[in-house]
XYZ file of C-alpha atoms in Angstrom:
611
model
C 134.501 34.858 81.046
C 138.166 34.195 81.213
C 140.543 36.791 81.818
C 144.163 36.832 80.585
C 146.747 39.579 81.614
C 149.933 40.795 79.631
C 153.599 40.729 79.715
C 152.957 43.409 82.583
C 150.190 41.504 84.198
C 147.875 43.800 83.452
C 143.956 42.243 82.192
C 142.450 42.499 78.865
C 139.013 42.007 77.940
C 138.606 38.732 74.998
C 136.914 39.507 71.930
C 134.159 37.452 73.556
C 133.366 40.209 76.697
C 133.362 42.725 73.517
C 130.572 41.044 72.248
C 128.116 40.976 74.929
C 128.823 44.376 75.733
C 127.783 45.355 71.901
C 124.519 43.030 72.650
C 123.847 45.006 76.186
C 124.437 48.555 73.791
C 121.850 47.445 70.692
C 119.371 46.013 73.314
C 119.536 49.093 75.504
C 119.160 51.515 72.533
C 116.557 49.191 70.826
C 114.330 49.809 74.597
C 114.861 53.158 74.608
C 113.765 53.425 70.950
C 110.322 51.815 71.976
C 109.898 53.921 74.747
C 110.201 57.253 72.467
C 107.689 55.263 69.867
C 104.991 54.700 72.067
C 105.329 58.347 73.958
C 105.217 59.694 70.573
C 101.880 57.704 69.557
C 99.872 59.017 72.395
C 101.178 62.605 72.919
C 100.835 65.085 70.160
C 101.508 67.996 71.486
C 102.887 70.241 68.739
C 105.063 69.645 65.662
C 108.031 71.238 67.059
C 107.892 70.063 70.372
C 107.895 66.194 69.323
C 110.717 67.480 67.143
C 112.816 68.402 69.746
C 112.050 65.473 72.382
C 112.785 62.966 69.731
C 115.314 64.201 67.718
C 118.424 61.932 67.863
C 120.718 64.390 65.805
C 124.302 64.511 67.970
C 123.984 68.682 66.998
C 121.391 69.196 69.478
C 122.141 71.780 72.326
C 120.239 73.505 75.046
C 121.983 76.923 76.300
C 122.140 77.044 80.212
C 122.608 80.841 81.241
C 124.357 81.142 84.896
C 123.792 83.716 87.210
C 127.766 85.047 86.576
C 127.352 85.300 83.045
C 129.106 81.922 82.176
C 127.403 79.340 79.293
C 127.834 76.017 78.806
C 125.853 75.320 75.389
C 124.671 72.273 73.380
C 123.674 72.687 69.845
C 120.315 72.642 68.280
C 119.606 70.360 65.164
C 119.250 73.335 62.174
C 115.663 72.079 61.937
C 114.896 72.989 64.875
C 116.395 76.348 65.442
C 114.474 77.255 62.495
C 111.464 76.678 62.894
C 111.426 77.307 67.368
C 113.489 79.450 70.005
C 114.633 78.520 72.848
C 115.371 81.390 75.567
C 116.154 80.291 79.334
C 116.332 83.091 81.669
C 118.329 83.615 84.736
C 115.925 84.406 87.786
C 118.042 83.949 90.940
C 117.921 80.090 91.535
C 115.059 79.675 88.727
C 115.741 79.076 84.717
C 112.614 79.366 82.124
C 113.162 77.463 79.358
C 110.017 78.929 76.426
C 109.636 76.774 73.623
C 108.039 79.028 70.193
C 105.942 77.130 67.810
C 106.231 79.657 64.680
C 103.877 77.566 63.110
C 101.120 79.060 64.772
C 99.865 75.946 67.154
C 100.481 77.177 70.062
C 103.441 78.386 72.633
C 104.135 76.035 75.419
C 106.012 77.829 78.505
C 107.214 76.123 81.101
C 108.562 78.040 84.392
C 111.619 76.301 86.259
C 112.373 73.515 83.786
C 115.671 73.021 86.384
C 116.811 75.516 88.939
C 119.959 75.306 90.994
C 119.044 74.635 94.687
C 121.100 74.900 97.710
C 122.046 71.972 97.872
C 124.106 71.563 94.773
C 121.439 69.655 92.716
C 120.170 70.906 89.138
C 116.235 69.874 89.108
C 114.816 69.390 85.697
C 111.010 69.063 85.631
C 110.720 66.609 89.225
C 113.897 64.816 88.179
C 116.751 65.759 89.952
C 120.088 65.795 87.755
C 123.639 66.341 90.204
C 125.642 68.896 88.920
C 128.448 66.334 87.937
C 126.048 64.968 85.260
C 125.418 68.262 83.666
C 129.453 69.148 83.171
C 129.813 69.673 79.649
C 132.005 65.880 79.161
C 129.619 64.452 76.479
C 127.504 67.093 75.254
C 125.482 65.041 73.394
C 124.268 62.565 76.117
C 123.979 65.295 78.353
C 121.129 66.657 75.809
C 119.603 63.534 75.107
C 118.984 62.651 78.615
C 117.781 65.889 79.656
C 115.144 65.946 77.102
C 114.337 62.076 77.977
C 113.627 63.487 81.627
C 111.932 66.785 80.649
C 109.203 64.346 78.151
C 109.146 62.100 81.491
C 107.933 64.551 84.075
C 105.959 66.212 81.991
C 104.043 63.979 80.713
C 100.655 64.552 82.826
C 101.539 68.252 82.646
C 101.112 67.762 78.645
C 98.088 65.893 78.883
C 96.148 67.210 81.368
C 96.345 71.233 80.438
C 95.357 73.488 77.075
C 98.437 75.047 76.285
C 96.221 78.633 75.068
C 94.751 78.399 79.107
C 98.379 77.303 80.752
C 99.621 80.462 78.926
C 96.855 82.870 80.179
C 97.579 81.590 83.453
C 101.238 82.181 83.191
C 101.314 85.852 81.999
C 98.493 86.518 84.792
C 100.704 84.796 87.618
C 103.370 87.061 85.919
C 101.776 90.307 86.855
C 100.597 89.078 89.712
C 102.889 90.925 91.691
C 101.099 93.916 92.170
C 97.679 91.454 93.801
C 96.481 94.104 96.834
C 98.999 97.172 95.956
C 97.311 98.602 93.085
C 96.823 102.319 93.389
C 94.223 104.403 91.503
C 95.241 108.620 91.735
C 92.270 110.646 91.422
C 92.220 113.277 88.150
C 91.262 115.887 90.277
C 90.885 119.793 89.268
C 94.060 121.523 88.296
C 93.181 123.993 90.995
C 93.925 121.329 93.811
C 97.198 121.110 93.173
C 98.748 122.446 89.941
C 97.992 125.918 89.884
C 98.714 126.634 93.123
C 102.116 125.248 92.403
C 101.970 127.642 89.534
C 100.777 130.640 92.394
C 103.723 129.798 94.831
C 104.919 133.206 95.112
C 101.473 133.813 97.308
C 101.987 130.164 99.063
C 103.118 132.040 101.989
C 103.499 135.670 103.854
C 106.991 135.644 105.065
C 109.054 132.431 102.563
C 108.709 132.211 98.655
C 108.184 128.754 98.000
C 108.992 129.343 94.210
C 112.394 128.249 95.160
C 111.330 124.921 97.267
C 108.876 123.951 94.972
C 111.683 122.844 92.044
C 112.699 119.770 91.626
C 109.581 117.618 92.537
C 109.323 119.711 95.652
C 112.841 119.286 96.600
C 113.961 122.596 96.357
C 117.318 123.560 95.118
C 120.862 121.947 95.143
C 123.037 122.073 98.420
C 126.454 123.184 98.008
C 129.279 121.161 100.027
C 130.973 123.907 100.664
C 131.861 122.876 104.158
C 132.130 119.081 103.167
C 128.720 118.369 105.943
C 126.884 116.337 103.324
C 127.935 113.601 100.912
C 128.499 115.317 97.116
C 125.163 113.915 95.581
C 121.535 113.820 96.946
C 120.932 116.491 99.181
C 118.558 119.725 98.589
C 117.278 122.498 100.795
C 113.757 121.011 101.378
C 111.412 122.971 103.027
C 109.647 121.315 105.531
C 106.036 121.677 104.226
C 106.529 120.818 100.711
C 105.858 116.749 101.667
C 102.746 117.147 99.580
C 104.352 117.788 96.429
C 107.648 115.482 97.255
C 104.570 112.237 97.732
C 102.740 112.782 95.015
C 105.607 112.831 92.785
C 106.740 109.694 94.533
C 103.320 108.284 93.731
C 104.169 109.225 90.078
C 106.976 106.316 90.013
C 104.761 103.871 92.232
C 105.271 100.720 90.364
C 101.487 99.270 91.218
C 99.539 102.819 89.402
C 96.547 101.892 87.828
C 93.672 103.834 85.459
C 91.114 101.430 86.277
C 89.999 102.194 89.673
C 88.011 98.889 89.866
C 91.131 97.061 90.142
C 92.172 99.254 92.869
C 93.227 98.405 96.360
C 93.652 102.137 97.552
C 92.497 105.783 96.009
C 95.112 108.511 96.239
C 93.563 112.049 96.350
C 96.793 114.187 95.501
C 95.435 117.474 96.640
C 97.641 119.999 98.101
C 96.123 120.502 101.133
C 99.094 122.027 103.138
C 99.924 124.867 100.951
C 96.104 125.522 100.069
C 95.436 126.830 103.583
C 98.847 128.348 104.571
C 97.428 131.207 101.933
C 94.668 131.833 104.482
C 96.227 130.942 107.792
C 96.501 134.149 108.839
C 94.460 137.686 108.549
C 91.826 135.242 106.433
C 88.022 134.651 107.426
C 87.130 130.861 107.504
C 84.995 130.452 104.455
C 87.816 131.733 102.455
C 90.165 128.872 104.327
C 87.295 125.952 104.126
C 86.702 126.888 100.835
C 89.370 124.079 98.838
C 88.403 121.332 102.016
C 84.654 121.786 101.185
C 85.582 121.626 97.316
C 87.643 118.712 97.051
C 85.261 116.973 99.193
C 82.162 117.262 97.225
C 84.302 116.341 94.209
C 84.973 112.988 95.739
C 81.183 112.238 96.528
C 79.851 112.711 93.324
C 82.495 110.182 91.469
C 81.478 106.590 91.236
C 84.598 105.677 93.520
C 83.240 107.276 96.755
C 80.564 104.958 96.459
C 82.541 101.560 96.675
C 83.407 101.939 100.116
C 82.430 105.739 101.131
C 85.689 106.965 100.798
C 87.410 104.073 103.282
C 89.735 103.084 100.623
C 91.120 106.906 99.713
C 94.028 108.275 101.534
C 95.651 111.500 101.053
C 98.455 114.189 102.242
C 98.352 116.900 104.303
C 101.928 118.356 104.453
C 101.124 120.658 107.938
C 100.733 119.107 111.694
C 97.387 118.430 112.390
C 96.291 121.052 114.297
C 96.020 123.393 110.969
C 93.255 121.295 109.699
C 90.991 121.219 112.990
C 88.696 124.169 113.592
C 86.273 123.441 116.306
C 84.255 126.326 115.892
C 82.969 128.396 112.970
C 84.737 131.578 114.574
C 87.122 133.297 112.361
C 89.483 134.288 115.319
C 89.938 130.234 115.394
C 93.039 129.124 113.987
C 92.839 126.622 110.922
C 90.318 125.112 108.857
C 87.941 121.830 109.688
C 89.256 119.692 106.767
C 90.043 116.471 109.310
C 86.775 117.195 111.155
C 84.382 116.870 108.083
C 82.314 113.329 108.299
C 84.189 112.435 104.306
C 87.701 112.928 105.615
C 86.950 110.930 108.960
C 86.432 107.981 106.234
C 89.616 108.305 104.835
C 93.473 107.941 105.781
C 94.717 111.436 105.847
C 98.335 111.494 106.615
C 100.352 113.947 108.384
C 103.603 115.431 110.016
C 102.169 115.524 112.689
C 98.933 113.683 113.915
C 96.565 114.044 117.155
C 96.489 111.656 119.740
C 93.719 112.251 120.273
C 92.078 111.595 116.944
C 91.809 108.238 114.780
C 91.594 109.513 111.178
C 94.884 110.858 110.716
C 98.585 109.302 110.756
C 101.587 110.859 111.385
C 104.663 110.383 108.806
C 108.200 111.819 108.707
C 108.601 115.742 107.943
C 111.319 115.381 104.883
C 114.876 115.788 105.825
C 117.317 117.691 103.293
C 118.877 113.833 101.954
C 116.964 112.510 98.934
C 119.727 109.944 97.335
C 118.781 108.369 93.852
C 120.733 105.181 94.357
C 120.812 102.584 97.334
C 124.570 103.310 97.276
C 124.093 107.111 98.379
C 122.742 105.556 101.234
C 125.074 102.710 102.318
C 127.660 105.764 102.245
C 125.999 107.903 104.366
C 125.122 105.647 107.339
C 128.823 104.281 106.925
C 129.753 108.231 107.145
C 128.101 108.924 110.109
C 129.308 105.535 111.961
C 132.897 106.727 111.526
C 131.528 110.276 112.607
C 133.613 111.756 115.011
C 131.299 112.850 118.071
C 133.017 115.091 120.993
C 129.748 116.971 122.196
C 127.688 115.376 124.546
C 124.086 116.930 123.729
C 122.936 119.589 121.390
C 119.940 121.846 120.917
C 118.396 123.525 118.032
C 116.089 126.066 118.794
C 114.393 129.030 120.200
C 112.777 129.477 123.841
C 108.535 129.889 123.883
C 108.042 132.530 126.187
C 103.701 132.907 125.396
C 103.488 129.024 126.421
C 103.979 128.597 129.993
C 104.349 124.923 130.065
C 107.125 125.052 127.421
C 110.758 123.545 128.713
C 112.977 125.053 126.393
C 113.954 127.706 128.561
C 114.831 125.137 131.359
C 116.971 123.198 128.293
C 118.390 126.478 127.250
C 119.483 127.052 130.915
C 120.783 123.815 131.243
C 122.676 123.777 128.035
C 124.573 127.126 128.399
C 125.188 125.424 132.170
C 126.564 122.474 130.751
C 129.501 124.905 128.386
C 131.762 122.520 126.735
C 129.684 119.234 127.026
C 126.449 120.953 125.318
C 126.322 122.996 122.036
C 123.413 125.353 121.527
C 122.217 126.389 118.279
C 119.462 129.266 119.425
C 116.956 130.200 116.895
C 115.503 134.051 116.883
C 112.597 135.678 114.979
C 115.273 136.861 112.393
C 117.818 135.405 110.513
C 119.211 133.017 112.062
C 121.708 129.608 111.683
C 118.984 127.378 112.781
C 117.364 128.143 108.902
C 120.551 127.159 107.615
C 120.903 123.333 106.726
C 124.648 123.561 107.057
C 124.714 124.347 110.235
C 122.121 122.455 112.215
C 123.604 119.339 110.733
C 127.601 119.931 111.515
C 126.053 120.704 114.825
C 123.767 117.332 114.933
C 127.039 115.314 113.553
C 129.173 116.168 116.049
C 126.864 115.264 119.244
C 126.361 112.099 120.919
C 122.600 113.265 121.918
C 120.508 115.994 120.404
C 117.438 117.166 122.360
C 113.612 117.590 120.944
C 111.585 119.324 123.214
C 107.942 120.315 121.853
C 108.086 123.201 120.492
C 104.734 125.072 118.844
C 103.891 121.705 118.870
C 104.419 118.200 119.865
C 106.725 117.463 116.561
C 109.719 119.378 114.946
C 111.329 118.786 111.912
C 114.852 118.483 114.011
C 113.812 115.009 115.309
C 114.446 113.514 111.581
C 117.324 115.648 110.970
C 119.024 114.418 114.342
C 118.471 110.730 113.250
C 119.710 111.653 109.437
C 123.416 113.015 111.080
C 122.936 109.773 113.776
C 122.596 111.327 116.609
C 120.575 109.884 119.376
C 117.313 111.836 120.418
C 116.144 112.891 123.601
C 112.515 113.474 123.960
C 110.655 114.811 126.452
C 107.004 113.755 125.490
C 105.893 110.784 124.290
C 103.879 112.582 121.741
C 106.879 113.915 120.347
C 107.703 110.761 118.640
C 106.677 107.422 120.209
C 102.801 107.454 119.695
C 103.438 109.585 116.403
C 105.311 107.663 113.852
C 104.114 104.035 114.169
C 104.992 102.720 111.012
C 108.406 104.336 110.746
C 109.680 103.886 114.817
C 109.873 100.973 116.578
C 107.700 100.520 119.298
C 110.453 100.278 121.607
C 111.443 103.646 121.845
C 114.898 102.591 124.028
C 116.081 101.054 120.704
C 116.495 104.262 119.629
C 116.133 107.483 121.851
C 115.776 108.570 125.691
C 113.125 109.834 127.293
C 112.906 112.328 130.393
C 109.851 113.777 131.112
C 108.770 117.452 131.023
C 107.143 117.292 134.062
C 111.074 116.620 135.426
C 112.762 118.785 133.732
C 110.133 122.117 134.754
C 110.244 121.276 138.381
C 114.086 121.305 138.251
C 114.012 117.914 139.723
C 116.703 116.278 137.102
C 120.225 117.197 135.137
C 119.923 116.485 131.317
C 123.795 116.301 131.608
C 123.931 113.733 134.407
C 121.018 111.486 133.193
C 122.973 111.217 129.622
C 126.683 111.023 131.363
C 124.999 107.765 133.350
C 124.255 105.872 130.186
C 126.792 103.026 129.420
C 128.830 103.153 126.568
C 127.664 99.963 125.070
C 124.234 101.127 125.527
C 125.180 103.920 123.656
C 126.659 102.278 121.253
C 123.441 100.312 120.201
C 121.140 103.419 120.380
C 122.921 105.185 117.827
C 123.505 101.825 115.566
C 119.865 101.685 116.032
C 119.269 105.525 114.723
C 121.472 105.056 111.913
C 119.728 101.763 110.775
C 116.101 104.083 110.894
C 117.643 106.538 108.275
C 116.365 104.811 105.302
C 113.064 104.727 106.540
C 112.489 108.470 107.573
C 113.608 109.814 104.191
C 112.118 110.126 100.858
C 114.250 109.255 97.910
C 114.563 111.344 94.990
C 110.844 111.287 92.650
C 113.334 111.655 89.519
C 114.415 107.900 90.587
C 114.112 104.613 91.995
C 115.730 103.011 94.724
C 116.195 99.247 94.409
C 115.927 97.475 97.173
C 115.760 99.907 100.023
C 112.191 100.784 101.518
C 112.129 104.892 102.369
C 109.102 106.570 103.881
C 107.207 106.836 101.148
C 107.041 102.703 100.525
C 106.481 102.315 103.842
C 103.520 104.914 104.323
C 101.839 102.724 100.776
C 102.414 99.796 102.371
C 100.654 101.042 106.235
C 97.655 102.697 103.756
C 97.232 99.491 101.990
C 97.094 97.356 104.630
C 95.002 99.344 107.006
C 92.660 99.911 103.965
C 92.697 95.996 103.450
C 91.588 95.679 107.219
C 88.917 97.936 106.869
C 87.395 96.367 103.437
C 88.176 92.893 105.350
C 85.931 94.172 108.188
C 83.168 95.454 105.928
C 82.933 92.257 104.051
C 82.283 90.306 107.187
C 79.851 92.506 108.705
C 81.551 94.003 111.395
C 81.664 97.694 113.150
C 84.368 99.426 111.032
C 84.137 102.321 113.766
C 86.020 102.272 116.903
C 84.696 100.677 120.356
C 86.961 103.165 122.535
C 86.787 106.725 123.300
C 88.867 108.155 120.563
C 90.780 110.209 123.265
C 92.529 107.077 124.376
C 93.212 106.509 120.821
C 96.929 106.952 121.259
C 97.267 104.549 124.150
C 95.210 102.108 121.836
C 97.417 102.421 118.814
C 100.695 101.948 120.761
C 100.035 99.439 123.104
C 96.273 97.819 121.659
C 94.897 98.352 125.032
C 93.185 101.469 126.577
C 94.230 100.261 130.519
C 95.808 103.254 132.743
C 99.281 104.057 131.841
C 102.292 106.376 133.557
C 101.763 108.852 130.398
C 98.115 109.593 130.833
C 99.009 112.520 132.188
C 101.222 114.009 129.325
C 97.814 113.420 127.159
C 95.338 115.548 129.358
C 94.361 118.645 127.302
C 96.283 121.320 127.619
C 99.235 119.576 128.668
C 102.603 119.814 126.252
């Protein structure tokens, strides 16, 4: 072909070059015509469908939904947006595009027609598309060819699978989410846990938990008087009102389900906690095993029991351990023998405080006074207490335990008032005191560096969580305090997040609190209390009147320990193995800490007797 230029020498094409390119055009089109002919012949898939992949109307359009809200559109022939929808949802990096046959044939779906990947490419079906070919230049080839490509790689998927069974599969894969989290809650007797709500006046000898039973078990509002808490979220909780607080956690659990078949765990919501505080003291022990003995022939005679003898139910006991083991029938023995009858050593009971010497029970945060609603509430708060101003070196909360002679507290209490300006004691009497006041213990907590958890009537203490919750750094003095307590909620490297001097130290008057904390770099520092602050969504449980989104608290990550030590156990069933334990169960903290049951420098904290 010859080229000629103009006046400007510029080139212009001859009528001739015209020509072939109209040939090229009608033979390209004529192809591409055949191609749609014979596809059509061999693929009837649906009226509507073949209407859409070989319609040539220039008013098609296909409506592509970004993330950010923005559309570029193509229009749909009238025929077609007649008789068929056409809805493409935004899910992350995915788009579904769901074709609707109103004339009854069937509904095709197809999941991630094209989703935007990292790397800048739009994939429709297993074509990939740049993004440069999808800008909205020429609308109409843009449609054309992305319904060419869609008939293309979906061609086997057409002929190879029955819509009616593709779509069954779909909506199944859809609720698939909840595969091994289902959770099936017992209808048990009112009397379990309902009316004794409805009884709280007689809950307890010396508190009336009428007050701390509102608001799911949250108890009522806190005033920020003082400006010590954030403006929304925070209650006066009472410390044994967990009970009440999980169950109506387990209320908004997003995996319930009424058929317990389908079940991967069995909660038992009884209110074990405050049915023996009514009896804990001046009461025979019939009167407090009565409920335990109750509940638990309950659960033997229903059909559930039976599928795995009660391995697969968990429940909550919202006192420390110790309340629910009598060793003898003596009534001058403190507690009942709930955790020591041969149906509760099945199941996962969970606790505020478990024994380490025991393998049926689990310890799980005491709740704190913060229950936020939103994720945001949250955020805040750890950004709060980051910025927190701290100008006391250690704190203490508490009273001294003169009836238990290997108690430390007066040594700390010594030591503190020793210390003046550098330590801040908070002493708690038999009376009325600040340490019952929320306000308080948590200025206190916010303005120290370190805040000190001896054992106190026990190993645990509700301070431990409210220390972490203002982000200050605790000191322990017992490794049952915390470290071989709280295994799904601490990490196992208790430097992370605490320090740790023993008792044994501290009673001999071999060591200075103050010095050993002075001695700590500030770096180190530093990271231990960016560590605490980064545990405060897991040791609190969110409001039951709400969700959070995408935070786990305490409560989702005590479901998620039950489920999978429940899994394990079914797991181990199945394949024929010894679901019971092959070490003495008095090594059964060492085992559940470190998986071995070798001599280690704490054995002695763990000899009986020993606090």
């Amino acid at each position: 072909m010859r080229a000629f230029r103009d006046d400007m020498g510029r080139p212009f094409v001859t009528i001739a070059a015209c020509r072939n390119q109209s040939w090229f055009v009608c033979a390209s089109f004529l192809l591409w015509f055949l191609l749609l002919c014979v596809y059509h012949s061999q693929f009837m898939v649906g009226k509507n469908l073949i209407a859409l992949l070989g319609n040539h109307n220039p008013d098609i359009a296909v409506n592509v939904a970004k993330y950010s809200g923005s559309v570029d559109s193509v229009s749909l022939p009238k025929e077609i947006t007649e008789s068929s929808s056409t809805k493409l949802r935004d899910e992350g990096h995915h788009i579904n595009v769901v074709f609707n046959d109103q004339s009854g044939d069937f509904n095709l779906r197809t999941k991630d027609v094209f989703g935007i990947q990292e790397h800048g490419i739009e994939n429709f079906g297993q074509h990939s598309v740049s993004k440069k070919e999808l800008e909205p230049h020429d609308h109409n080839d843009q449609a054309r060819d992305l319904i060419e490509n869609e008939a293309q790689s979906n061609k086997n998927l057409v002929e190879a699978v029955d819509p009616e069974k593709y779509i069954d599969q779909r909506i199944k894969s859809n609720s698939d989410s909840c595969l091994g989290k289902y959770i099936y809650v017992h209808d048990i007797p009112s009397k379990f846990y309902k009316d004794l709500l409805q009884k709280c006046g007689s809950l307890s000898n010396w508190t009336n938990m009428c007050d701390f039973a509102s608001n799911s078990g949250l108890g009522p509002h806190l005033p920020n008087f003082e400006r010590v808490y954030s403006n929304t979220g925070w209650f006066s909780t009472n410390q044994f009102l967990l009970e009440v607080i999980f169950h109506n956690r387990m209320k908004q659990y997003n995996c319930l389900t009424k058929d317990s078949s389908q079940a991967s765990a069995i909660f038992v919501p009884y209110y074990a906690g405050l049915d023996v505080a009514r009896y804990l003291w001046g009461s025979n022990m019939s009167m407090r095993d009565s409920g335990s003995l109750e509940i638990v022939k309950w659960l033997r005679e229903k059909p559930e029991w039976n599928k795995m003898w009660g391995r697969d139910h968990f429940m909550v006991a919202g006192r420390i351990t110790w309340d629910f083991r009598r060793w003898t029938d003596t009534d001058s023995e403190w507690g009942n023998k709930l955790m020591l009858l041969p149906e509760s050593k099945n199941m996962t009971m969970l606790t505020i405080e478990s024994s380490p010497w025991n393998s049926n029970d689990f310890a799980i945060p005491y709740p704190t006074y913060f229950h936020p609603s939103k994720d945001n509430e949250v955020f805040q708060w750890q950004n709060r207490m980051r910025r927190q101003r701290r100008r006391i070196l250690f704190s203490f909360a508490g009273g001294p335990r003169p009836n238990l002679q290997s108690s430390i507290r007066n040594e700390i209490i010594d030591q503190c008032r020793a210390a003046r300006r550098k330590c801040k004691l908070l002493e708690c009497t038999s009376g009325p005191d600040k340490c019952h006041k929320p306000v308080f213990v948590m200025k206190m907590f916010q303005g120290s560096v370190f805040c000190l958890q001896p054992p106190g009537d026990s190993l645990t203490r509700r301070s431990i969580f409210d220390s972490i919750l203002a982000g200050c750094i605790p000191v322990f003095f017992h490794p049952g305090s915390a470290y071989v307590q709280y295994l799904w909620h601490l990490p196992r490297d208790y430097t992370k997040y605490s320090v740790f001097i023993p008792a044994f130290d501290i009673k001999n008057g071999r060591v200075s609190i103050e010095s050993i904390l002075q001695r700590i770099p500030r770096q180190k520092v530093v990271e231990m209390r960016e560590g605490v602050i980064k545990l405060i969504p897991k040791v609190i449980y969110a409001d039951p009147s709400s969700r959070l989104e995408t935070l786990e608290d305490a409560f989702d990550i005590v479901v998620n320990g039950v489920l999978e030590r429940v899994d394990t156990i079914r797991r181990d069933m199945r394949e024929g193995k010894n679901t019971s334990f092959d070490y003495a169960e008095k090594v059964s903290w060492k085992y559940n800490l470190f998986g071995t049951v070798e001599e280690h420098e704490w054995d002695l904290f763990f000899e009986r007797g020993k606090m």
